[in-house]
Coordinates of C-alpha atoms and ligand atoms in Angstrom, one line a residue:
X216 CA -28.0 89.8 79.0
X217 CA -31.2 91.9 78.1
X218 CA -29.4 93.7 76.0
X219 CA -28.1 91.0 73.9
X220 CA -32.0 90.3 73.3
X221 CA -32.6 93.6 72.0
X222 CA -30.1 93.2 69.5
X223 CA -31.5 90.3 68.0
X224 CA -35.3 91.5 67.6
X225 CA -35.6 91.7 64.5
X226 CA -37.9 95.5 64.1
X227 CA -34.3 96.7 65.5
X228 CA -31.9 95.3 62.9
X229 CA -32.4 98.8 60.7
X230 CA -31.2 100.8 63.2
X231 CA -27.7 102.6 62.7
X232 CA -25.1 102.2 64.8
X233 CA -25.2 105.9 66.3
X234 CA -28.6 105.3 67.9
X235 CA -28.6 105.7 71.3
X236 CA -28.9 102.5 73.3
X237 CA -32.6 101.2 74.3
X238 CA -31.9 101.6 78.0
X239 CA -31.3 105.3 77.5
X240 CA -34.9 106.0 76.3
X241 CA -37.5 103.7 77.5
X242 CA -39.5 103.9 80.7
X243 CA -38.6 101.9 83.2
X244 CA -42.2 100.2 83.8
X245 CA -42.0 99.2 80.2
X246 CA -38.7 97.0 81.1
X247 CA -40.2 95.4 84.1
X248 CA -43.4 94.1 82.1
X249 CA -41.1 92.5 79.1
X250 CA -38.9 90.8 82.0
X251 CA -42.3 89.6 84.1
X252 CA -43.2 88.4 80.6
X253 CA -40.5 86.8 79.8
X254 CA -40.4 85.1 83.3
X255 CA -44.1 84.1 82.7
X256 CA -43.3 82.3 78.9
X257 CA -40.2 81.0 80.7
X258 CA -37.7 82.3 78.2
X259 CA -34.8 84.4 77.9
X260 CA -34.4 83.0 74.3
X261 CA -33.6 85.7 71.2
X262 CA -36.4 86.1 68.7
X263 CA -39.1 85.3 71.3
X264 CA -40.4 88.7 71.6
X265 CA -43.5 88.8 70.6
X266 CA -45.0 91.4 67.9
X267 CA -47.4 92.8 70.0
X268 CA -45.8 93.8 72.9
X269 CA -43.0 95.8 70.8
X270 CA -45.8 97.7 69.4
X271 CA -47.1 98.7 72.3
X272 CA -43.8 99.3 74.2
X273 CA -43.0 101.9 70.6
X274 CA -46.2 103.2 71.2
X275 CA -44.9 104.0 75.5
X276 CA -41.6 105.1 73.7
X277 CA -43.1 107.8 72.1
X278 CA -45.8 109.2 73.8
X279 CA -43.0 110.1 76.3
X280 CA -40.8 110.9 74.1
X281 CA -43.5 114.0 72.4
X282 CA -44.0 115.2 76.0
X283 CA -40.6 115.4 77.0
X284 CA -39.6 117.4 73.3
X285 CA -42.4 120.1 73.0
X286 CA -42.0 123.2 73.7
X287 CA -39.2 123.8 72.1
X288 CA -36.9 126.8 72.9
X289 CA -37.4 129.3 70.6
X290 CA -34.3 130.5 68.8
X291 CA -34.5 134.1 68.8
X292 CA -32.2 134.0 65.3
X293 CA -35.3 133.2 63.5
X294 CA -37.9 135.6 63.8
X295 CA -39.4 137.5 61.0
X296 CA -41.0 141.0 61.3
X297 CA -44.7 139.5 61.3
X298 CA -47.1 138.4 63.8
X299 CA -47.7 134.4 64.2
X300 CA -50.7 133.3 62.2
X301 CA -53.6 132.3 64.3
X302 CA -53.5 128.7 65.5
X303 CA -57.4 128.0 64.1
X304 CA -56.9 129.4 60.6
X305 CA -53.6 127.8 59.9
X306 CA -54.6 124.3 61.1
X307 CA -58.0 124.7 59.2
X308 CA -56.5 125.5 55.9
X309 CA -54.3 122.6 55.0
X310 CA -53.3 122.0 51.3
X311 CA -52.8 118.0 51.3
X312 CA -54.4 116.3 48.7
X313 CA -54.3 112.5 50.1
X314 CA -57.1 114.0 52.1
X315 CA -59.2 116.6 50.4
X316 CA -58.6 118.5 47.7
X317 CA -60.6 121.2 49.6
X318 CA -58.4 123.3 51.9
X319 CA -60.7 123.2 54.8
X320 CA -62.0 119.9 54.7
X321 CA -58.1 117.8 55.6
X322 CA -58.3 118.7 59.3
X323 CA -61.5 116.8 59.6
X324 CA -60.6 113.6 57.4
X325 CA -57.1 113.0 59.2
X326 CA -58.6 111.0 62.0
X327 CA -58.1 107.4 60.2
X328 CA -54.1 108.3 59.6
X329 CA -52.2 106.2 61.7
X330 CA -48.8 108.3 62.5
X331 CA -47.3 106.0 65.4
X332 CA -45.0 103.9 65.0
X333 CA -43.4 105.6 62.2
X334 CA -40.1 105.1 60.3
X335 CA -38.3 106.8 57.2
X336 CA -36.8 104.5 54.6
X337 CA -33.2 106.1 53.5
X338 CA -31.7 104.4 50.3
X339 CA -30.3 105.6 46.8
X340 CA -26.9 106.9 47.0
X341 CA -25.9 106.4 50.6
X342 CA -23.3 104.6 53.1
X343 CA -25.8 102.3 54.1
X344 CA -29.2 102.2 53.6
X345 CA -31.3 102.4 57.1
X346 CA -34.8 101.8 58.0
X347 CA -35.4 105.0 61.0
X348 CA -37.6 105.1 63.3
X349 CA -39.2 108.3 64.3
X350 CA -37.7 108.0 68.0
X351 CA -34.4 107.8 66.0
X352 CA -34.4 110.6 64.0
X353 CA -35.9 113.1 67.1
X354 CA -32.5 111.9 68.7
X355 CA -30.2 113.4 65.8
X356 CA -30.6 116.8 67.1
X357 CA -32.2 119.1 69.7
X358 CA -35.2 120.2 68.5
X359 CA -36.0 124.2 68.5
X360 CA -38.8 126.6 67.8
X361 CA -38.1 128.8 64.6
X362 CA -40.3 131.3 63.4
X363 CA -40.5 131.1 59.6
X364 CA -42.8 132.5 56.9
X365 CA -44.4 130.3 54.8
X366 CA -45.9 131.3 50.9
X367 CA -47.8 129.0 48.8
X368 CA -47.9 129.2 45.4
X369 CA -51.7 129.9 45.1
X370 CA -51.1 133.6 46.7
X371 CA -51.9 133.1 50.3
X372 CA -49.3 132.8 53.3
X373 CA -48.7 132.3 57.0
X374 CA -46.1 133.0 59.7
X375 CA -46.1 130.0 62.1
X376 CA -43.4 128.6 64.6
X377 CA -41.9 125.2 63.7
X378 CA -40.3 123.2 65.9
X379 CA -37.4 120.8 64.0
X380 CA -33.9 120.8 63.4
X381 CA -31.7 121.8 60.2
X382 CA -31.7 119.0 57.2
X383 CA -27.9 119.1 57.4
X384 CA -27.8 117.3 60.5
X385 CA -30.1 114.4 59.4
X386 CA -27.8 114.3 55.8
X387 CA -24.7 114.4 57.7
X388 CA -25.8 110.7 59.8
X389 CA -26.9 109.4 56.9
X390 CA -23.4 109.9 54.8
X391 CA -24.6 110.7 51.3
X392 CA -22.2 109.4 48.7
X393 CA -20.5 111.8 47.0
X394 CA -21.8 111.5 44.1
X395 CA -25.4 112.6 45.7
X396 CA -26.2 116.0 43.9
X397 CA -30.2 115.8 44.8
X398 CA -32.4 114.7 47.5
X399 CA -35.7 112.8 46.9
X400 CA -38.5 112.8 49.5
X401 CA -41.4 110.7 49.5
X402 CA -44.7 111.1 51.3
X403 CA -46.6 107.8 53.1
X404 CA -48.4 105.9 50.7
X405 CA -51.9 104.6 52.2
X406 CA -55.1 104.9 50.1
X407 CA -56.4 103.4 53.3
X408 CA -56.2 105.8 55.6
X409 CA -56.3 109.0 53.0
X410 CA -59.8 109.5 51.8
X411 CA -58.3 112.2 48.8
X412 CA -56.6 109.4 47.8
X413 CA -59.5 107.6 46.2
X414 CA -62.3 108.7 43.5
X415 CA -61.8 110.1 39.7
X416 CA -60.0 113.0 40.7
X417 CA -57.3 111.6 42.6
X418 CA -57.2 109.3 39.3
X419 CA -55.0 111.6 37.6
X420 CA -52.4 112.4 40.7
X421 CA -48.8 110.6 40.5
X422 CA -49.0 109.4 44.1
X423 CA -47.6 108.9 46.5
X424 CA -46.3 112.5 46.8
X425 CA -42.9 113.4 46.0
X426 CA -40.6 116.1 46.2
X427 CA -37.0 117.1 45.7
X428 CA -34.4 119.4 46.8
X429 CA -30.3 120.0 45.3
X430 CA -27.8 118.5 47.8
X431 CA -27.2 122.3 49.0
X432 CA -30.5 123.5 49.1
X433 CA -31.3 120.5 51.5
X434 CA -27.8 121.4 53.4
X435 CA -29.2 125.0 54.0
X436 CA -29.5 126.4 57.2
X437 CA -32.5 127.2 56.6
X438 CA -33.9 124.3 55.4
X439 CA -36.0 122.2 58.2
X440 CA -36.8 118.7 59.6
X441 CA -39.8 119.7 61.0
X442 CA -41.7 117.5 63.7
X443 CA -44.0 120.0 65.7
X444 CA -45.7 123.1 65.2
X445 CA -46.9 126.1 67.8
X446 CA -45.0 123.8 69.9
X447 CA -46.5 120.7 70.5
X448 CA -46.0 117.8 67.9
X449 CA -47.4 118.0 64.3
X450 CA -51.3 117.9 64.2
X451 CA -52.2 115.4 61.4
X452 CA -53.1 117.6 58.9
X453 CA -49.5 119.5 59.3
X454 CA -47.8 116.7 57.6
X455 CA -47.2 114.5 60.9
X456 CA -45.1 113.0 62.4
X457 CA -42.1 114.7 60.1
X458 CA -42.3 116.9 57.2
X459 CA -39.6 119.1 55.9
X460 CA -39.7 122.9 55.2
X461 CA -38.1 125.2 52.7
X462 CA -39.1 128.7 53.7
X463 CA -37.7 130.8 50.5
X464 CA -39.7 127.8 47.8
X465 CA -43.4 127.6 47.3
X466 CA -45.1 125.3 49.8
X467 CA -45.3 122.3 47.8
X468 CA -41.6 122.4 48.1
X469 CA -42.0 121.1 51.7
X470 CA -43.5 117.4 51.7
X471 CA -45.6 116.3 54.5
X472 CA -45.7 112.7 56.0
X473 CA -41.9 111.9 55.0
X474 CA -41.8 107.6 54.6
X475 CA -38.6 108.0 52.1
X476 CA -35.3 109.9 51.4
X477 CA -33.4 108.6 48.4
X478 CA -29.9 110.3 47.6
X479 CA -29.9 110.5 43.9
X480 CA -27.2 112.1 41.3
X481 CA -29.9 113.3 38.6
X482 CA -32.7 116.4 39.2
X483 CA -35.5 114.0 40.2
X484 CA -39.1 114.5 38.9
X485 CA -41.4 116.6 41.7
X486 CA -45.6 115.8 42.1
X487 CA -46.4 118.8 40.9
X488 CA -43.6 119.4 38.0
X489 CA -44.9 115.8 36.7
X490 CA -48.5 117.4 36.5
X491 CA -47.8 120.7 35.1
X492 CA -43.6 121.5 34.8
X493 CA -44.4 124.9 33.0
X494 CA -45.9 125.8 36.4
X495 CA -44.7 124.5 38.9
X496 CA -41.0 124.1 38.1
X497 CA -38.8 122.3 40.1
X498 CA -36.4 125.0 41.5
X499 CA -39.4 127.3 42.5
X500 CA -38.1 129.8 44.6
X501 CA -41.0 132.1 46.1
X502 CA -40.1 135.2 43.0
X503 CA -43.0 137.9 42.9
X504 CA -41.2 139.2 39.5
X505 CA -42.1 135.5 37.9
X506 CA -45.8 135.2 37.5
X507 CA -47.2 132.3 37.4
X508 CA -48.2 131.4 34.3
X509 CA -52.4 132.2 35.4
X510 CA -52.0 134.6 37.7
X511 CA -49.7 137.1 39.3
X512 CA -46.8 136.6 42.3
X513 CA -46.2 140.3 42.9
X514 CA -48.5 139.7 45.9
X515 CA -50.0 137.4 48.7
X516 CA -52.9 137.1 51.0
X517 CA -51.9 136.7 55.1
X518 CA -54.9 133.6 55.6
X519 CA -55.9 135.0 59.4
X520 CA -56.1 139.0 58.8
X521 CA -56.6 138.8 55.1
X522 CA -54.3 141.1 54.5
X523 CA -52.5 141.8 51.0
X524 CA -48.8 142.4 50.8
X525 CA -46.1 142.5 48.7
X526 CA -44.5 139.1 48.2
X527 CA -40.9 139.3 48.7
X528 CA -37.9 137.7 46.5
X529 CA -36.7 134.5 47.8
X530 CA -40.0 134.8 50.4
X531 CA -37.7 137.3 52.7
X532 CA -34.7 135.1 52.7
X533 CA -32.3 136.4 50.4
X534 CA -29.5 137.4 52.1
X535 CA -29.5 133.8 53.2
X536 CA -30.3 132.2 49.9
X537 CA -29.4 134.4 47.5
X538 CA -25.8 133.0 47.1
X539 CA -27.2 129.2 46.0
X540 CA -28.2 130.9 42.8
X541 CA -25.6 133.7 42.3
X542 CA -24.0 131.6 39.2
X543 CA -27.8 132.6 37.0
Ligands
MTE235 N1 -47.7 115.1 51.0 C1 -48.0 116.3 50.7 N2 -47.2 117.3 51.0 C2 -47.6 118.6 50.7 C3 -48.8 118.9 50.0 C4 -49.7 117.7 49.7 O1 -50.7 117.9 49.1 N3 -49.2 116.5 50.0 N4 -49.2 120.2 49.7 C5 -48.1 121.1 49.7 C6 -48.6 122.5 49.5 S1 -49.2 123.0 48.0 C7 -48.5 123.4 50.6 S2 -49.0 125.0 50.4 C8 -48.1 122.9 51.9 C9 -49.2 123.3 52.9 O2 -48.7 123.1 54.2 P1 -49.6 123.4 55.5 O3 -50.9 122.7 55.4 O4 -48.8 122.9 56.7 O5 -49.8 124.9 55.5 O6 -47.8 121.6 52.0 C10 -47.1 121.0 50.9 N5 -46.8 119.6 51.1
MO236 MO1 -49.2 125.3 48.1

């Protein structure tokens, strides 16, 4: 009987058929209150359920839902030759421009950025287009702890352990059309709650943030949904609650805050190719033999030890990646 209630609220109508069944995930205690208040209204009616209370029950959902997923076993396949970036200088030196503009100022203007509840628009060339919420997607597939490094294109980078699943598992539940050559990602849009957003600067910026990756790129092993970081859930200024990650492409390849994936059959435009496509192109693999057209990719800064190495072709990942560009 309950169940046949669930199905008919309406925040649920989005959610594909391979989602697991309500029961399966939320606390107990949260089942009793929304039968004692149903009792109390004197209802068993569908589309009773008030807005409220499915908030805060979402809000129950996934509190226990982040405990129960982090940490995340490491998988020892993914473990490059470098020590982990310090926790403090990573997480305090954030490029993400709907907050600051200024690398160390985003961890302190996150606080306003409401992350929970959270769901990901899918449309553009797809079976059928879904509305998923976060709880959703953290279902798809278990979550692990991979070690990756991570190169920006300004010339500084990071070794940190993410904790997320493959791409290819999310693409495959959401059964692409095959005409789909290219995924689009877009970033949360809300001026509101992103201070960088606003003022003359943030004037000239093609927001909301986009991004884009060819349909075997995004099928990559390598390539991440990512959801937590040294392995607890995202902090804010991460790209929380679910950001993707393309270790062997400059970092602006890997949108934070995802609100939308559109399967598309043309190379969509990126953020930063709109602004500048001379320099940041939208293949951009990490390649210290292409310069960037001010300054030099031969080598990178390591942000906690300061350290200068060599920057390596495809960012260390070639004999993974090399292959998706054999044909040039
Ligand atoms: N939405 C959004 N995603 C973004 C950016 C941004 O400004 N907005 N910056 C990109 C750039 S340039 C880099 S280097 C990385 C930084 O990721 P980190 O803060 O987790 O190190 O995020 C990328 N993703
Ligand atoms: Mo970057």
């Amino acid at each position: 009987m309950f169940m046949r209630i669930l199905t008919f609220m309406p925040n649920l109508i989005f959610r594909p058929d391979w989602f697991l069944p309500e029961n399966q995930t939320t606390p107990e205690w949260v089942y009793q209150n929304r039968r004692s208040f149903l009792k109390q209204l004197g209802i068993a009616g569908a589309g009773l359920m008030s807005a409220p209370l499915m908030a805060e029950e979402k809000k129950a959902e996934a509190s226990s839902t982040s405990a129960k997923l982090y940490p995340a076993k490491r998988n020892p396949e993914f473990n490059p030759d470098w020590p982990i970036t310090k926790e403090e200088v990573s997480s305090s030196y954030n490029n993400f421009y709907e907050f600051s503009f200024s690398k160390e100022k985003v961890k302190d203007l996150v606080g306003g950025f409401k992350i929970s509840p959270w769901s990901v628009e899918v449309g553009g060339l797809v079976e059928k287009p879904v509305k998923l919420d976060l709880e959703d997607i953290l279902k798809i597939a278990p979550l692990e702890e991979r070690v990756y490094r991570f190169r920006c294109v300004e010339g500084w980078s990071m070794t940190v352990p993410w904790t997320g699943f493959p791409l290819s598992k999310l693409i495959e539940k959401l059964k692409p059309k095959a005409d789909a050559t290219f995924i689009r990602f877009e970033t949360a849009n809300r001026p509101a709650e992103m201070p960088g957003m606003k003022g003359e600067r943030a004037a000239g910026y093609p927001w909301p943030y986009f991004e884009g990756l060819r349909m075997d790129e995004a099928m990559h092993p390598l390539t991440l949904v990512v959801t937590g970081i040294y392995g607890k859930a995202l902090p804010k200024q991460f790209g929380a609650p679910i950001r993707i990650i393309v270790p062997w492409k400059y970092g602006y390849k890997s949108p934070k805050s995802i609100a939308k994936i559109e399967f598309v059959d043309k190379q969509p435009t990126t953020f930063w190719e709109t602004l500048s496509p001379v320099e940041y192109p939208f293949e951009s693999n990490v390649n210290p033999d292409v310069p960037h057209p001010r300054w030099s990719q031969a080598t990178e800064r390591i942000i906690d030890t300061g350290d200068r190495v060599k920057t390596k072709m495809y960012n260390g990942y070639g004999d993974q990646v090399a292959k998706l560009y054999a044909s040039k």
